[in-house]
Amino acid sequence: MKSLTFMKFTALDYSCTEAVNTLCTNLTFMGSKYKRIMVTSVNESEGKSFLSLQIMRTLSELGKYVVLVDADLRRSVIDINYRVRYADNNKLGITHFLAGKCEIDDVFYATDFKRAFFVPVGYAVSNSLALLNSPRFQNLLDQLAQQVDYVLVDSPPVGMIVDASEIAKSCDGALLTVGYNRVRRRDLMEARQQIERSGCTVLGAVLNNVPPSAYSSRKYLGRSYYGGYAAEYSKLEGKE
């Protein structure tokens, strides 16, 4: 099996670690019904890729086998931001597979986290929707789901391009990463509706980059917040 190393993996402080642990524990409570989980956001730079990797790491530490699929085919940031080092020079990714240039085993990488695997994006493309609409994408997620406990899919933002809606069709559930004070409630509700129209259940939202003034020694909007993360697992309420 091919392998890679995340040379720069962000360490969380205690409070943030506890928030992600709580999130992942709640995911495990949902059972096997939600194996293929899309992690997305409304806009860019809300922390969806960061959250995807933290969930991958934490689930693996909880004893689960998990693979993270980088499906942000146009603007992936994982390789650069986390300085991914591949064991060999023949780097292949999901775009190679979707284009029919290789097989699943060629894009399935073991990581430096035990029980955690990664499918990189490969090369950037402009025709991402055509590739994601291919039966090979559904086949990829189906086959991966047979090998691991969880398939996480880091998708493009819902509010930017239609790729996320196409990806959602192949997923059981979705988590919305919400940047603190970066998203209007109306836009968040529209994102939820867009995902659910694709037949994918929105499992909840994770509020990211919460400042200390919003969570220190109190509740924010009636929910407990930890460090920079706030984990909300119930369905989003359709209120303005």
Coordinates of C-alpha atoms in Angstrom, one line a residue:
M1 CA 0.0 0.0 0.0
K2 CA 1.2 3.5 -0.8
S3 CA 1.9 5.8 2.2
L4 CA 2.2 9.5 3.0
T5 CA 3.0 11.7 6.0
F6 CA 1.4 14.9 7.1
M7 CA 4.5 17.0 7.9
K8 CA 2.5 19.9 9.4
F9 CA -0.5 18.8 11.4
T10 CA -2.1 21.4 13.6
A11 CA -2.1 20.5 17.3
L12 CA -5.2 21.5 19.2
D13 CA -5.3 22.8 22.7
Y14 CA -7.1 20.8 25.4
S15 CA -10.5 22.5 25.0
C16 CA -10.6 22.2 21.2
T17 CA -9.5 18.6 21.5
E18 CA -12.4 17.9 23.8
A19 CA -14.8 19.5 21.4
V20 CA -13.6 17.3 18.5
N21 CA -13.6 14.2 20.7
T22 CA -17.3 15.0 21.6
L23 CA -18.2 15.5 18.0
C24 CA -16.6 12.2 16.9
T25 CA -18.1 10.3 19.9
N26 CA -21.5 11.5 18.8
L27 CA -20.8 10.4 15.2
T28 CA -20.1 6.9 16.5
F29 CA -23.4 6.9 18.4
M30 CA -25.2 7.3 15.1
G31 CA -24.3 3.8 14.1
S32 CA -23.4 2.4 10.7
K33 CA -26.2 4.3 8.9
Y34 CA -23.9 7.2 8.4
K35 CA -20.7 5.8 7.0
R36 CA -20.1 8.3 4.1
I37 CA -20.0 11.8 5.6
M38 CA -19.4 15.0 3.6
V39 CA -17.7 17.8 5.4
T40 CA -18.4 21.2 3.8
S41 CA -19.1 24.9 4.5
V42 CA -21.1 27.7 3.0
N43 CA -18.1 29.8 2.0
E44 CA -14.4 29.5 1.6
S45 CA -12.0 29.7 4.5
E46 CA -14.4 28.5 7.2
G47 CA -12.2 25.6 8.2
K48 CA -13.8 22.6 6.6
S49 CA -10.5 20.9 5.5
F50 CA -9.0 21.5 8.9
L51 CA -12.1 20.0 10.6
S52 CA -12.0 17.0 8.2
L53 CA -8.5 16.2 9.1
Q54 CA -9.2 16.6 12.8
I55 CA -12.2 14.2 12.6
M56 CA -10.0 11.7 10.6
R57 CA -7.3 11.8 13.3
T58 CA -9.8 11.6 16.2
L59 CA -11.9 8.7 14.8
S60 CA -8.7 6.7 14.2
E61 CA -7.6 7.3 17.8
L62 CA -11.1 6.0 18.9
G63 CA -10.2 2.8 17.2
K64 CA -12.1 3.4 14.0
Y65 CA -10.8 2.8 10.5
V66 CA -11.4 6.0 8.5
V67 CA -10.4 7.4 5.1
L68 CA -10.5 11.0 4.1
V69 CA -11.3 11.7 0.5
D70 CA -10.2 15.1 -0.8
A71 CA -13.0 16.0 -3.2
D72 CA -12.3 19.7 -3.5
L73 CA -11.1 19.1 -7.0
R74 CA -10.7 22.8 -8.0
R75 CA -9.1 24.4 -4.9
S76 CA -7.7 21.7 -2.6
V77 CA -5.5 23.1 0.2
I78 CA -4.6 20.0 2.1
D79 CA -1.4 19.0 0.3
I80 CA 0.0 22.5 0.7
N81 CA -1.2 23.5 4.1
Y82 CA -0.3 20.2 5.7
R83 CA 2.9 19.7 3.7
V84 CA 1.9 16.2 2.6
R85 CA 5.0 14.1 1.8
Y86 CA 4.4 11.1 -0.4
A87 CA 6.6 8.0 -0.1
D88 CA 7.1 7.7 -3.8
N89 CA 7.1 10.3 -6.6
N90 CA 4.2 8.7 -8.5
K91 CA 1.5 10.6 -6.8
L92 CA -2.0 9.7 -8.0
G93 CA -5.3 11.0 -6.7
I94 CA -9.0 11.0 -7.1
T95 CA -8.9 12.9 -10.4
H96 CA -6.7 10.2 -11.9
F97 CA -9.2 7.6 -10.8
L98 CA -12.3 9.4 -12.0
A99 CA -10.7 10.0 -15.3
G100 CA -10.1 6.2 -15.6
K101 CA -6.3 6.5 -15.4
C102 CA -5.8 4.2 -12.4
E103 CA -7.6 2.0 -9.9
I104 CA -8.7 2.5 -6.3
D105 CA -5.6 0.9 -4.8
D106 CA -3.5 3.4 -6.7
V107 CA -5.1 6.4 -4.8
F108 CA -5.5 4.8 -1.4
Y109 CA -2.7 5.9 1.0
A110 CA -1.9 4.9 4.5
T111 CA -1.1 7.9 6.7
D112 CA 1.1 8.4 9.7
F113 CA -2.0 8.0 11.9
K114 CA -2.8 4.4 12.7
R115 CA -6.1 3.3 11.0
A116 CA -6.4 6.6 9.1
F117 CA -6.1 6.7 5.3
F118 CA -6.2 9.4 2.7
V119 CA -7.3 9.8 -1.0
P120 CA -5.6 13.0 -2.3
V121 CA -7.1 15.2 -5.0
G122 CA -4.4 14.4 -7.6
Y123 CA -4.3 17.3 -10.1
A124 CA -6.6 20.3 -10.2
V125 CA -9.3 20.3 -12.9
S126 CA -11.8 22.8 -14.3
N127 CA -14.3 20.1 -15.3
S128 CA -14.8 18.8 -11.8
L129 CA -18.6 18.4 -12.1
A130 CA -18.3 16.1 -15.0
L131 CA -15.9 13.9 -13.0
L132 CA -18.0 13.9 -9.9
N133 CA -21.1 13.0 -11.9
S134 CA -19.3 9.9 -13.2
P135 CA -20.4 6.5 -11.8
R136 CA -16.8 6.0 -10.8
F137 CA -17.2 8.5 -7.9
Q138 CA -20.1 6.6 -6.4
N139 CA -18.2 3.4 -7.0
L140 CA -15.2 4.8 -5.2
L141 CA -17.1 5.8 -2.0
D142 CA -19.0 2.5 -2.1
Q143 CA -15.8 0.4 -2.2
L144 CA -14.1 2.5 0.4
A145 CA -17.1 2.1 2.7
Q146 CA -16.6 -1.7 2.5
Q147 CA -13.0 -1.3 3.7
V148 CA -13.3 1.2 6.6
D149 CA -15.7 2.3 9.3
Y150 CA -16.0 5.9 8.0
V151 CA -15.5 7.6 4.7
L152 CA -15.1 11.4 5.2
V153 CA -15.4 13.6 2.1
D154 CA -13.9 17.1 2.1
S155 CA -16.1 18.9 -0.4
P156 CA -16.0 22.4 -1.9
P157 CA -18.2 25.0 -0.2
V158 CA -21.9 24.6 -0.9
G159 CA -22.4 28.3 -1.6
M160 CA -19.6 28.6 -4.2
I161 CA -20.1 25.9 -6.8
V162 CA -22.5 23.0 -7.5
D163 CA -19.9 20.3 -6.8
A164 CA -21.0 19.9 -3.2
S165 CA -24.5 19.0 -4.2
E166 CA -23.3 16.4 -6.6
I167 CA -21.0 14.9 -3.9
A168 CA -23.9 14.9 -1.4
K169 CA -25.8 12.5 -3.6
S170 CA -23.2 9.8 -2.8
C171 CA -23.0 10.5 0.9
D172 CA -25.2 9.4 3.8
G173 CA -24.8 12.6 5.9
A174 CA -23.2 16.0 6.0
L175 CA -21.5 18.2 8.5
L176 CA -21.5 22.0 7.9
T177 CA -18.5 23.9 9.1
V178 CA -19.6 27.4 10.1
G179 CA -17.1 30.2 10.6
Y180 CA -18.0 32.4 13.6
N181 CA -19.7 35.6 12.4
R182 CA -18.9 34.7 8.8
V183 CA -22.2 33.3 7.6
R184 CA -25.7 34.7 7.5
R185 CA -28.4 32.5 9.0
R186 CA -30.3 32.7 5.7
D187 CA -27.3 31.5 3.7
L188 CA -26.8 28.6 6.2
M189 CA -30.4 27.5 5.9
E190 CA -30.2 27.7 2.1
A191 CA -27.0 25.5 2.2
R192 CA -28.9 23.0 4.4
Q193 CA -31.8 22.8 2.0
Q194 CA -29.5 22.5 -1.0
I195 CA -27.7 19.5 0.6
E196 CA -31.0 17.8 1.6
R197 CA -32.4 18.2 -1.8
S198 CA -29.6 16.0 -2.9
G199 CA -30.9 13.3 -0.6
C200 CA -28.2 13.7 2.0
T201 CA -29.1 14.2 5.7
V202 CA -27.5 17.2 7.3
L203 CA -26.3 15.8 10.6
G204 CA -25.5 19.3 12.1
A205 CA -23.1 22.1 12.1
V206 CA -19.7 22.8 13.8
L207 CA -19.1 26.4 14.7
N208 CA -15.4 27.2 14.1
N209 CA -13.1 30.0 15.3
V210 CA -15.2 31.0 18.3
P211 CA -13.5 33.8 20.2
P212 CA -12.9 33.3 23.9
S213 CA -15.4 36.2 24.7
A214 CA -18.2 34.1 23.2
Y215 CA -17.7 30.9 25.1
S216 CA -15.7 31.6 28.3
S217 CA -17.6 30.6 31.4
R218 CA -21.0 30.8 29.8
K219 CA -23.3 29.4 27.1
Y220 CA -23.5 30.8 23.6
L221 CA -27.0 30.6 22.0
G222 CA -27.8 28.0 24.6
R223 CA -25.2 25.5 23.6
S224 CA -21.8 24.6 25.1
Y225 CA -18.7 25.8 23.3
Y226 CA -15.2 24.5 23.8
G227 CA -12.1 26.5 22.7
G228 CA -12.3 27.4 19.1
Y229 CA -14.9 24.8 18.3
A230 CA -18.6 24.4 19.1
A231 CA -20.2 21.1 18.3
E232 CA -23.9 21.1 17.4
Y233 CA -25.3 17.8 16.4
S234 CA -29.1 18.4 16.2
K235 CA -30.7 19.3 13.0
L236 CA -30.4 23.0 12.1
E237 CA -33.5 24.9 12.9
G238 CA -35.1 26.8 10.0
K239 CA -35.4 30.1 11.8
E240 CA -34.3 33.6 10.7

